[in-house]
Amino acid sequence: HLEIIKDRLRNHFKVKANFGRIFIAFKSTVSQVHEERIEERFVVGGSLETVSMVMRIEPLERGRGNVFVVESDPNNFPSAKSAQDNFNIIESAVNIVWRNGVPPGFPIVDTQVTLVNLEPQPGISSATIRNGVMKGLVSLIKSAMPFLLEPIMKVEIDVGKDFLGTVLNDLSSRKRGNILEVLQSEKAKQQIIAEVPLKELLTYSTELRSWTQGTATFSMQFSHYGEM
């Protein structure tokens, strides 16, 4: 669709325009459960501060989103407010890591991070807790076998019978597509319904017109995220 618009701007409307590369919103998640003790040290105002805790990360079903759970006993802290303040700082740090992603630029989805235990440290700064959690959680994620997710589109293609085999072969081989159905559309046309990674569709409009002498059309909409 974007290729058609670009072609019309350049050739029909004679617009001089610069087009940047298309950005695809890849994401990441983890494939294994992993738990470890995190201990990080930072120098704050000339004093050494240590944050110690046990955290666990585990994968959730696709589309579930991220969940933060506290199992650490709040009674280990001087007061309920002190415990909640610390837990809030940790949750904020976890959200930053989820949003930034591992590796950076690929937001993390569909995981549960559990604070199993937080060891209270008198006088420790909120910055030390936050930085310790962020550093430790990145290490935790790397140990839980992370992998990338890519957007998968539901595609509907109306194509003449003469070109059906060519289009189907391209979808299932070069485009990494999953053919869901092939339906009778019009008298001389068939409708292909498939799921295809968005990455494979960036120039598909031009390719499809070339293969089918301009007779085929297609539409697409987001379906879900799938493993690359």
PDB file of N, CA, C and O in Angstrom, residues 62-93:
ATOM      1  N   ARG A  62       1.258 -15.880  24.479  1.00  0.00           N
ATOM      2  CA  ARG A  62       1.332 -14.736  23.590  1.00  0.00           C
ATOM      3  C   ARG A  62       0.086 -13.858  23.713  1.00  0.00           C
ATOM      4  O   ARG A  62      -1.034 -14.330  23.710  1.00  0.00           O
ATOM      5  N   GLY A  63       0.321 -12.567  23.858  1.00  0.00           N
ATOM      6  CA  GLY A  63      -0.768 -11.613  23.982  1.00  0.00           C
ATOM      7  C   GLY A  63      -1.171 -11.321  25.416  1.00  0.00           C
ATOM      8  O   GLY A  63      -2.030 -10.471  25.662  1.00  0.00           O
ATOM      9  N   ARG A  64      -0.556 -11.993  26.375  1.00  0.00           N
ATOM     10  CA  ARG A  64      -0.924 -11.810  27.781  1.00  0.00           C
ATOM     11  C   ARG A  64      -0.417 -10.478  28.335  1.00  0.00           C
ATOM     12  O   ARG A  64      -1.010  -9.898  29.248  1.00  0.00           O
ATOM     13  N   GLY A  65       0.700  -9.981  27.802  1.00  0.00           N
ATOM     14  CA  GLY A  65       1.295  -8.771  28.349  1.00  0.00           C
ATOM     15  C   GLY A  65       2.284  -9.103  29.451  1.00  0.00           C
ATOM     16  O   GLY A  65       2.615 -10.266  29.689  1.00  0.00           O
ATOM     17  N   ASN A  66       2.763  -8.073  30.123  1.00  0.00           N
ATOM     18  CA  ASN A  66       3.728  -8.253  31.203  1.00  0.00           C
ATOM     19  C   ASN A  66       3.056  -8.145  32.563  1.00  0.00           C
ATOM     20  O   ASN A  66       2.126  -7.356  32.743  1.00  0.00           O
ATOM     21  N   VAL A  67       3.551  -8.937  33.503  1.00  0.00           N
ATOM     22  CA  VAL A  67       2.983  -8.979  34.857  1.00  0.00           C
ATOM     23  C   VAL A  67       4.117  -8.892  35.873  1.00  0.00           C
ATOM     24  O   VAL A  67       5.119  -9.592  35.744  1.00  0.00           O
ATOM     25  N   PHE A  68       3.938  -8.033  36.892  1.00  0.00           N
ATOM     26  CA  PHE A  68       4.904  -7.929  37.981  1.00  0.00           C
ATOM     27  C   PHE A  68       4.253  -8.453  39.260  1.00  0.00           C
ATOM     28  O   PHE A  68       3.152  -8.044  39.622  1.00  0.00           O
ATOM     29  N   VAL A  69       4.940  -9.376  39.946  1.00  0.00           N
ATOM     30  CA  VAL A  69       4.405 -10.024  41.139  1.00  0.00           C
ATOM     31  C   VAL A  69       5.399  -9.860  42.282  1.00  0.00           C
ATOM     32  O   VAL A  69       6.610 -10.008  42.092  1.00  0.00           O
ATOM     33  N   VAL A  70       4.881  -9.558  43.472  1.00  0.00           N
ATOM     34  CA  VAL A  70       5.721  -9.446  44.665  1.00  0.00           C
ATOM     35  C   VAL A  70       5.427 -10.619  45.603  1.00  0.00           C
ATOM     36  O   VAL A  70       4.299 -10.791  46.064  1.00  0.00           O
ATOM     37  N   GLU A  71       6.452 -11.435  45.860  1.00  0.00           N
ATOM     38  CA  GLU A  71       6.352 -12.517  46.836  1.00  0.00           C
ATOM     39  C   GLU A  71       7.138 -12.194  48.106  1.00  0.00           C
ATOM     40  O   GLU A  71       6.953 -12.835  49.136  1.00  0.00           O
ATOM     41  N   SER A  72       7.984 -11.193  48.024  1.00  0.00           N
ATOM     42  CA  SER A  72       8.823 -10.813  49.155  1.00  0.00           C
ATOM     43  C   SER A  72       7.961 -10.393  50.343  1.00  0.00           C
ATOM     44  O   SER A  72       6.955  -9.696  50.187  1.00  0.00           O
ATOM     45  N   ASP A  73       8.338 -10.816  51.541  1.00  0.00           N
ATOM     46  CA  ASP A  73       7.562 -10.558  52.755  1.00  0.00           C
ATOM     47  C   ASP A  73       7.718  -9.100  53.195  1.00  0.00           C
ATOM     48  O   ASP A  73       8.818  -8.658  53.549  1.00  0.00           O
ATOM     49  N   PRO A  74       6.623  -8.316  53.197  1.00  0.00           N
ATOM     50  CA  PRO A  74       6.720  -6.914  53.622  1.00  0.00           C
ATOM     51  C   PRO A  74       7.030  -6.763  55.103  1.00  0.00           C
ATOM     52  O   PRO A  74       7.465  -5.690  55.541  1.00  0.00           O
ATOM     53  N   ASN A  75       6.823  -7.820  55.878  1.00  0.00           N
ATOM     54  CA  ASN A  75       7.098  -7.752  57.317  1.00  0.00           C
ATOM     55  C   ASN A  75       8.586  -7.671  57.635  1.00  0.00           C
ATOM     56  O   ASN A  75       8.968  -7.420  58.791  1.00  0.00           O
ATOM     57  N   ASN A  76       9.439  -7.868  56.613  1.00  0.00           N
ATOM     58  CA  ASN A  76      10.873  -7.744  56.832  1.00  0.00           C
ATOM     59  C   ASN A  76      11.326  -6.282  56.907  1.00  0.00           C
ATOM     60  O   ASN A  76      12.482  -6.003  57.217  1.00  0.00           O
ATOM     61  N   PHE A  77      10.404  -5.372  56.610  1.00  0.00           N
ATOM     62  CA  PHE A  77      10.737  -3.953  56.590  1.00  0.00           C
ATOM     63  C   PHE A  77      10.229  -3.272  57.860  1.00  0.00           C
ATOM     64  O   PHE A  77       9.313  -3.775  58.527  1.00  0.00           O
ATOM     65  N   PRO A  78      10.795  -2.102  58.183  1.00  0.00           N
ATOM     66  CA  PRO A  78      10.387  -1.391  59.407  1.00  0.00           C
ATOM     67  C   PRO A  78       8.907  -1.041  59.443  1.00  0.00           C
ATOM     68  O   PRO A  78       8.309  -0.975  60.514  1.00  0.00           O
ATOM     69  N   SER A  79       8.308  -0.804  58.268  1.00  0.00           N
ATOM     70  CA  SER A  79       6.895  -0.443  58.214  1.00  0.00           C
ATOM     71  C   SER A  79       6.318  -0.875  56.883  1.00  0.00           C
ATOM     72  O   SER A  79       7.047  -1.149  55.913  1.00  0.00           O
ATOM     73  N   ALA A  80       4.994  -0.917  56.814  1.00  0.00           N
ATOM     74  CA  ALA A  80       4.319  -1.275  55.568  1.00  0.00           C
ATOM     75  C   ALA A  80       4.612  -0.242  54.487  1.00  0.00           C
ATOM     76  O   ALA A  80       4.771  -0.581  53.304  1.00  0.00           O
ATOM     77  N   LYS A  81       4.692   1.018  54.867  1.00  0.00           N
ATOM     78  CA  LYS A  81       4.990   2.077  53.902  1.00  0.00           C
ATOM     79  C   LYS A  81       6.391   1.903  53.325  1.00  0.00           C
ATOM     80  O   LYS A  81       6.605   2.067  52.110  1.00  0.00           O
ATOM     81  N   SER A  82       7.356   1.567  54.183  1.00  0.00           N
ATOM     82  CA  SER A  82       8.722   1.352  53.718  1.00  0.00           C
ATOM     83  C   SER A  82       8.775   0.207  52.708  1.00  0.00           C
ATOM     84  O   SER A  82       9.450   0.302  51.672  1.00  0.00           O
ATOM     85  N   ALA A  83       8.065  -0.866  53.016  1.00  0.00           N
ATOM     86  CA  ALA A  83       8.031  -2.010  52.100  1.00  0.00           C
ATOM     87  C   ALA A  83       7.412  -1.621  50.765  1.00  0.00           C
ATOM     88  O   ALA A  83       7.954  -1.919  49.694  1.00  0.00           O
ATOM     89  N   GLN A  84       6.270  -0.932  50.812  1.00  0.00           N
ATOM     90  CA  GLN A  84       5.578  -0.560  49.584  1.00  0.00           C
ATOM     91  C   GLN A  84       6.391   0.419  48.757  1.00  0.00           C
ATOM     92  O   GLN A  84       6.416   0.333  47.514  1.00  0.00           O
ATOM     93  N   ASP A  85       7.083   1.352  49.412  1.00  0.00           N
ATOM     94  CA  ASP A  85       7.933   2.295  48.683  1.00  0.00           C
ATOM     95  C   ASP A  85       9.018   1.559  47.912  1.00  0.00           C
ATOM     96  O   ASP A  85       9.298   1.865  46.747  1.00  0.00           O
ATOM     97  N   ASN A  86       9.636   0.581  48.556  1.00  0.00           N
ATOM     98  CA  ASN A  86      10.677  -0.200  47.889  1.00  0.00           C
ATOM     99  C   ASN A  86      10.111  -1.019  46.735  1.00  0.00           C
ATOM    100  O   ASN A  86      10.714  -1.096  45.660  1.00  0.00           O
ATOM    101  N   PHE A  87       8.968  -1.639  46.957  1.00  0.00           N
ATOM    102  CA  PHE A  87       8.344  -2.444  45.909  1.00  0.00           C
ATOM    103  C   PHE A  87       7.968  -1.569  44.707  1.00  0.00           C
ATOM    104  O   PHE A  87       8.100  -1.992  43.547  1.00  0.00           O
ATOM    105  N   ASN A  88       7.503  -0.349  44.965  1.00  0.00           N
ATOM    106  CA  ASN A  88       7.139   0.565  43.878  1.00  0.00           C
ATOM    107  C   ASN A  88       8.361   0.967  43.059  1.00  0.00           C
ATOM    108  O   ASN A  88       8.289   1.074  41.823  1.00  0.00           O
ATOM    109  N   ILE A  89       9.485   1.207  43.734  1.00  0.00           N
ATOM    110  CA  ILE A  89      10.716   1.544  43.023  1.00  0.00           C
ATOM    111  C   ILE A  89      11.145   0.395  42.115  1.00  0.00           C
ATOM    112  O   ILE A  89      11.537   0.594  40.959  1.00  0.00           O
ATOM    113  N   ILE A  90      11.036  -0.820  42.634  1.00  0.00           N
ATOM    114  CA  ILE A  90      11.427  -1.999  41.849  1.00  0.00           C
ATOM    115  C   ILE A  90      10.514  -2.181  40.647  1.00  0.00           C
ATOM    116  O   ILE A  90      10.971  -2.437  39.531  1.00  0.00           O
ATOM    117  N   GLU A  91       9.217  -2.027  40.862  1.00  0.00           N
ATOM    118  CA  GLU A  91       8.282  -2.170  39.735  1.00  0.00           C
ATOM    119  C   GLU A  91       8.559  -1.120  38.664  1.00  0.00           C
ATOM    120  O   GLU A  91       8.493  -1.411  37.462  1.00  0.00           O
ATOM    121  N   SER A  92       8.859   0.100  39.076  1.00  0.00           N
ATOM    122  CA  SER A  92       9.192   1.151  38.121  1.00  0.00           C
ATOM    123  C   SER A  92      10.421   0.785  37.300  1.00  0.00           C
ATOM    124  O   SER A  92      10.451   0.976  36.073  1.00  0.00           O
ATOM    125  N   ALA A  93      11.440   0.225  37.951  1.00  0.00           N
ATOM    126  CA  ALA A  93      12.658  -0.184  37.253  1.00  0.00           C
ATOM    127  C   ALA A  93      12.380  -1.334  36.282  1.00  0.00           C
ATOM    128  O   ALA A  93      12.911  -1.361  35.166  1.00  0.00           O
TER     129      ALA A  93
END
